[in-house]
């Protein structure tokens, strides 16, 4: 269990005054301060970590966000940005002395321009909401995190969300054009726009994936793409993880980049099949979902080539989706994979390391050994094309010590990912979950460098506190003339 | 998700069941996106995940329900869109039903809410009383200006008057207990739940159902002793009256099952269908005999469209060239997961079927929701009608009387089964646009 | 300025920076200096070049990844990638002809300037494919960001921050790029006789098609004349497809039909197409006289025609890439105010690529930032280069 630092006593003492101040800044229904009603805001998609915040505000405009931030800045109150609360790394975990700023009321599509292939939306629009808004014209927004139904674009920017199709289309950072951000001081700034590659430092790139620590995002301008003529998925089943891994290498090495290339191991196949009834082969040890795009003839051509590339690895079955419904079911299973594990286990921890794809067989073998050693089951979902691995560790939070055990297992997996040349997190973010592991991947000098950049945006370290950076034993060189980050 | 119940608490079967539901939830948040109240209100507390959390806290603490919890649970439509979305298979329906019962047992509502709920509970399930009430509303309509809006009570009275139809169709003898013989060779025997409010508001639905089925060689029984399904009181958290209704129905149908036998128990009001299919769960802790009978009734229960899809329905009229927007009732698409059959049947009947955007969102009817939460219900209705209008339909088809009442006023809203009956030789449904040339 | 240091190891970069910091002497950070004329001039006591950091430490074609020293030249890097049938995705231009510089550019150079070619409109900029960096900051500390995997959100993304920072924050020593297979075939369609408005409409239709257009430019007649494959047809819009051979043929066929409203397209085969796009990439269509300044303006694509019309009226020579969103401009330095006004009117941004030194020192070579953002810029600069010794003033005066 990762410890949170104690709250600032003076802020807690001034709670009534702070709440009264906030009340003047947002509509009445947009301020939540009763303990009972604050409770559902104590956690996000990582419910093992919980903390009731000081208050929750639900602003409806950028101006209200700016007013709230300026007020909090003036009063030294820490704030936690929140979108749909789907973070799997505890990115929206509050602190007792913090105000949660929820952006779910900012859910309007502001502008769609098909000619310039961009759309501007408020931060609280869901990821799928953008695609839904443009799909009638044949367009889509490319990054498709599994939680795309619920997760909001503001949170996608904060975490630089990926998805199953980012092998071809890139992650959030590659699909943004502009942001409207509000700094902790309450300054509203436009970053980028509807054009490509703004001059000057790449604030757009730096903001993306900064986990709400640099500024709050209230509007996002994204690239929208014309959907391909068609897409088709193929399921290829293997009798061993190693074989599936080698097939992946053969496909990419051949020069074919499928639009998606997903891997599931046996437990994952079974959990997803129970949810989606997609006809996943239950006799397989490993399953690849491979999707290609284009006209029917192009799809046939590519699927034929891929099937031929898989042939030497003796797949136990190979099935091409025959209809749009079948493809939908195949993806529904994959995208609901995490939750589907809820059917076979009361609780799970979802890891998110990335590894060099060639290391997959080795890493899966090691995870299997660890699973035996820890006595905890694990299901593996893997974005095989880009090396992003999601081991889902199953545990029972009602058993004393079980969560801590699972967490230790997870930490060992992530250390392994770094060891083989990968990283701690591919798309879920560090949040609170992987905070203390950061030193596995970075030197103190490197972490210190990142912290100084954080200080440049938020000198008093009020934005999304206690995330991303290890709290303890950290040599800190704060910016000249700014407050030191608070260590526990 | 982690829960904190004592073994004492878990001895209560309702709590034990809710504990299982809560344990299944992994707090992923997918459900928030498809929840109508979260979409409208943008507050976690008005989302399934937020309510689950509030309910969890209420049940774990064992404290009486508080005004805040009641407010957010009351706003839930029980549309069950969250259950369709949930990858973990959380049975939100059973959890919220338990919460409603818990609230009813531990919380005292303001007098006007109690009165409203008592009136609804008394009137709606009883066709004779309901008929009188609607007639009364007709009388009250001219004086509605005198009732001030702005107060909770005033707004709700207005909501009721707004929903009360301007005139009622004559009642129909076909709906009373009897056996409707199959035409030609009998291919099956089914019971039909005639229902309560529907028999008053739109007897034509039952008539069409019976005509269509008997024409297809199915014997249709309106079983004696069967009345309201109990959903209305069940969703108000009123355990005993709900169980009494259900018990009467189970007894009525059991007589038929054990008598001449039943192939299915058909429901053409999908809101009721969801409840009948849940009788097995509702009676799980009752004496074994009742539990078994309830289980058997639930197993036989089918929506009319599910059953029709197993028969050889063929239209006998020429395709009318009508564009039909299919409105998926929540109870059908989420509660019972009946998704494709109504659309397939309508297409087979010769209609062009279009599906509005946001089809997963509730229209705001949700049983008595439009009476007790008129503001949210009104916003959902407008949103739904705008999405439907965008498909430029000639008419709207739906499989639930509640939705039909809620959406009426503009484009005609007609029960799916009436359209199917019409195309198979039945009379043209009332309310078809005049411009529609009815083929001979 | 004394001779540039060109260490052969990262440790030499560290030493050079520590020494400069101790002496409080600014350094001119370069690769091979081919882009020294871009943006503002740097007043430095000494140069520090990465030209000798050329090792390829990792190339894994099936993982789509290559790591190389910042000093490797682009031709050398491309040659290495050709062994695996792959290439640099963002198609960085070689602007030596335009900038009048000798020599070949380095990987560090195109990353530090975030210089991307025509493919940027579809496949992203250099910054989109920098998966990892090693760099030495102004305090002489070695920092890494990203890594050697394609997906990585661990910590702040300094890869993005350093890409396009013109050596003002840290000295890149090694860069890891995502790479992709080279297309089996290239083909282009050329639509003659369209004015800028019609031309950009055609480009927009092509980019909004499902056929994966990977290049979309419009050239006025005089610019097209400078590219043999495009010459002799007046103004032209040109779009490119790169893919497997069968796909290219099919997609060009579909585009020919879909773009029929804009005229009958002329087909450029693989060789002609490659040559034409290399020319467009390197801004060959732009005639820049000695003494002229050269700008790149990036606007919303639909604002491209208005921008080009306004600029041509002032006597500037221009052409459009990136579907209309990138305006290449050459003309007398005095046009700078018009260029800025045009960029602002198009709600976009400008970059001075080449200009006489006095002008470079005097004008906003890129747009000035809003005060609150400029404050952050100064703080970030100080966070990475506390003594302000790395390429001071390269982007903004005093930063």
Short mmCIF file of C-alpha atoms in Angstrom, two decimals, chain C residues 89-269:
data_model
loop_
_atom_site.label_atom_id
_atom_site.label_comp_id
_atom_site.label_asym_id
_atom_site.label_seq_id
_atom_site.Cartn_x
_atom_site.Cartn_y
_atom_site.Cartn_z
CA UNK C 89 8.39 8.23 -41.09
CA UNK C 90 8.29 12.03 -41.02
CA UNK C 91 10.32 12.39 -44.22
CA UNK C 92 12.53 15.23 -42.95
CA UNK C 93 13.44 17.72 -45.68
CA UNK C 94 16.94 18.57 -46.75
CA UNK C 95 16.88 22.35 -46.92
CA UNK C 96 20.53 22.88 -47.74
CA UNK C 97 19.76 24.27 -51.17
CA UNK C 98 17.19 26.65 -49.78
CA UNK C 99 19.30 27.69 -46.82
CA UNK C 100 22.46 27.86 -48.87
CA UNK C 101 24.36 25.62 -46.49
CA UNK C 102 26.93 22.97 -47.23
CA UNK C 103 26.97 19.46 -45.91
CA UNK C 104 24.44 16.98 -44.70
CA UNK C 105 22.16 17.29 -41.75
CA UNK C 106 22.13 15.06 -38.70
CA UNK C 107 19.48 13.16 -36.83
CA UNK C 108 19.96 15.50 -33.87
CA UNK C 109 19.42 18.45 -36.18
CA UNK C 110 16.10 17.35 -37.59
CA UNK C 111 14.88 16.34 -34.15
CA UNK C 112 16.01 19.56 -32.49
CA UNK C 113 14.19 21.54 -35.18
CA UNK C 114 11.25 19.12 -35.47
CA UNK C 115 11.61 19.34 -39.22
CA UNK C 116 9.08 17.21 -41.06
CA UNK C 117 8.25 16.73 -44.70
CA UNK C 118 5.09 16.21 -46.74
CA UNK C 119 4.14 12.98 -44.99
CA UNK C 120 3.61 14.94 -41.80
CA UNK C 121 0.03 15.68 -42.81
CA UNK C 122 -0.89 12.01 -42.59
CA UNK C 123 1.72 10.26 -40.51
CA UNK C 124 2.90 12.84 -38.02
CA UNK C 125 5.92 15.02 -37.39
CA UNK C 126 9.41 14.09 -36.21
CA UNK C 127 8.14 14.73 -32.68
CA UNK C 128 5.55 12.01 -33.11
CA UNK C 129 8.18 9.35 -33.67
CA UNK C 130 10.83 10.24 -31.14
CA UNK C 131 10.36 7.38 -28.69
CA UNK C 132 13.38 8.07 -26.55
CA UNK C 133 16.21 10.53 -26.05
CA UNK C 134 19.44 10.80 -24.16
CA UNK C 135 20.54 14.36 -23.60
CA UNK C 136 22.77 16.50 -21.46
CA UNK C 137 21.07 19.47 -19.84
CA UNK C 138 22.59 22.84 -19.10
CA UNK C 139 23.76 21.64 -15.71
CA UNK C 140 25.80 18.91 -17.38
CA UNK C 141 23.47 16.17 -16.22
CA UNK C 142 22.66 13.20 -18.42
CA UNK C 143 18.92 12.74 -18.67
CA UNK C 144 16.92 10.13 -20.47
CA UNK C 145 13.29 10.27 -21.38
CA UNK C 146 11.11 7.72 -23.12
CA UNK C 147 12.89 4.53 -24.05
CA UNK C 148 13.14 1.92 -26.74
CA UNK C 149 9.51 0.87 -26.80
CA UNK C 150 6.67 2.28 -28.86
CA UNK C 151 4.33 3.12 -26.03
CA UNK C 152 5.51 4.87 -22.93
CA UNK C 153 3.83 7.37 -20.65
CA UNK C 154 6.21 7.03 -17.73
CA UNK C 155 6.88 10.50 -16.37
CA UNK C 156 6.84 13.80 -18.22
CA UNK C 157 7.44 13.47 -21.94
CA UNK C 158 10.75 15.26 -22.35
CA UNK C 159 11.13 13.68 -25.78
CA UNK C 160 8.43 16.02 -26.99
CA UNK C 161 9.80 18.97 -25.06
CA UNK C 162 13.30 18.54 -26.48
CA UNK C 163 12.14 17.87 -30.02
CA UNK C 164 11.87 21.24 -31.67
CA UNK C 165 13.62 23.04 -28.82
CA UNK C 166 16.59 24.00 -31.04
CA UNK C 167 19.19 22.92 -28.53
CA UNK C 168 18.09 25.51 -26.01
CA UNK C 169 17.18 23.09 -23.22
CA UNK C 170 19.61 20.21 -23.54
CA UNK C 171 22.06 18.70 -26.00
CA UNK C 172 20.65 15.58 -27.62
CA UNK C 173 23.21 12.80 -27.65
CA UNK C 174 21.09 9.84 -28.72
CA UNK C 175 17.67 9.54 -30.26
CA UNK C 176 15.40 6.50 -30.54
CA UNK C 177 12.95 6.65 -33.40
CA UNK C 178 9.91 4.66 -34.33
CA UNK C 179 10.33 3.63 -37.96
CA UNK C 180 8.05 1.96 -40.48
CA UNK C 181 8.48 -0.23 -43.53
CA UNK C 182 9.09 1.68 -46.73
CA UNK C 183 6.17 1.66 -49.08
CA UNK C 184 6.38 -0.92 -51.82
CA UNK C 185 5.12 1.60 -54.34
CA UNK C 186 4.37 5.29 -54.64
CA UNK C 187 2.05 6.99 -57.05
CA UNK C 188 0.61 10.45 -57.39
CA UNK C 189 -2.24 12.24 -59.06
CA UNK C 190 -1.72 15.65 -60.47
CA UNK C 191 -4.66 18.01 -60.95
CA UNK C 192 -3.72 20.87 -63.25
CA UNK C 193 -5.30 24.27 -63.61
CA UNK C 194 -6.80 24.71 -60.15
CA UNK C 195 -6.48 28.00 -58.33
CA UNK C 196 -5.51 27.97 -54.66
CA UNK C 197 -9.08 27.73 -53.40
CA UNK C 198 -10.04 24.91 -55.74
CA UNK C 199 -6.67 23.30 -55.24
CA UNK C 200 -6.99 23.16 -51.46
CA UNK C 201 -10.58 21.94 -51.83
CA UNK C 202 -9.23 19.06 -53.94
CA UNK C 203 -6.49 18.33 -51.39
CA UNK C 204 -9.05 18.40 -48.61
CA UNK C 205 -11.29 15.99 -50.49
CA UNK C 206 -8.33 13.67 -51.06
CA UNK C 207 -7.20 13.81 -47.42
CA UNK C 208 -10.79 13.29 -46.32
CA UNK C 209 -11.06 10.16 -48.46
CA UNK C 210 -10.56 6.68 -47.05
CA UNK C 211 -7.54 6.01 -49.27
CA UNK C 212 -4.70 7.03 -47.00
CA UNK C 213 -3.31 9.98 -48.92
CA UNK C 214 0.20 10.67 -47.61
CA UNK C 215 1.06 13.89 -49.39
CA UNK C 216 -1.09 16.82 -50.55
CA UNK C 217 0.44 19.98 -52.02
CA UNK C 218 -0.66 22.83 -54.25
CA UNK C 219 1.81 24.77 -56.35
CA UNK C 220 1.20 27.92 -58.34
CA UNK C 221 2.44 27.82 -61.92
CA UNK C 222 5.83 29.41 -61.29
CA UNK C 223 6.56 27.04 -58.42
CA UNK C 224 5.45 23.98 -60.40
CA UNK C 225 7.77 25.02 -63.25
CA UNK C 226 10.74 24.40 -60.96
CA UNK C 227 9.88 20.71 -60.60
CA UNK C 228 10.33 18.83 -63.89
CA UNK C 229 7.67 16.23 -63.07
CA UNK C 230 5.09 18.92 -62.34
CA UNK C 231 6.07 21.51 -64.93
CA UNK C 232 4.17 22.68 -68.00
CA UNK C 233 0.64 22.45 -66.67
CA UNK C 234 0.18 25.73 -64.84
CA UNK C 235 -0.82 25.57 -61.18
CA UNK C 236 -1.16 22.03 -59.89
CA UNK C 237 -2.57 20.18 -56.96
CA UNK C 238 -0.79 16.91 -56.30
CA UNK C 239 -1.67 14.04 -53.98
CA UNK C 240 0.30 10.93 -53.14
CA UNK C 241 -0.43 7.35 -52.17
CA UNK C 242 2.25 5.06 -50.70
CA UNK C 243 1.46 1.44 -49.90
CA UNK C 244 1.63 -2.07 -51.25
CA UNK C 245 1.62 -2.02 -55.04
CA UNK C 246 -1.89 -3.43 -55.40
CA UNK C 247 -3.27 -0.92 -52.94
CA UNK C 248 -1.58 2.00 -54.64
CA UNK C 249 -3.06 1.08 -58.01
CA UNK C 250 -6.50 0.54 -56.56
CA UNK C 251 -6.49 3.68 -54.46
CA UNK C 252 -5.23 5.93 -57.22
CA UNK C 253 -8.07 4.58 -59.35
CA UNK C 254 -10.65 5.38 -56.71
CA UNK C 255 -9.21 8.83 -56.14
CA UNK C 256 -9.29 9.53 -59.86
CA UNK C 257 -13.02 8.92 -59.75
CA UNK C 258 -13.61 10.78 -56.51
CA UNK C 259 -11.64 13.82 -57.63
CA UNK C 260 -13.24 13.95 -61.08
CA UNK C 261 -15.11 17.13 -60.13
CA UNK C 262 -11.75 18.87 -59.96
CA UNK C 263 -10.69 17.74 -63.42
CA UNK C 264 -9.02 14.79 -65.02
CA UNK C 265 -5.97 13.81 -62.99
CA UNK C 266 -2.62 13.04 -64.54
CA UNK C 267 -0.93 9.97 -63.08
CA UNK C 268 2.67 10.13 -61.89
CA UNK C 269 4.32 6.74 -61.73
#
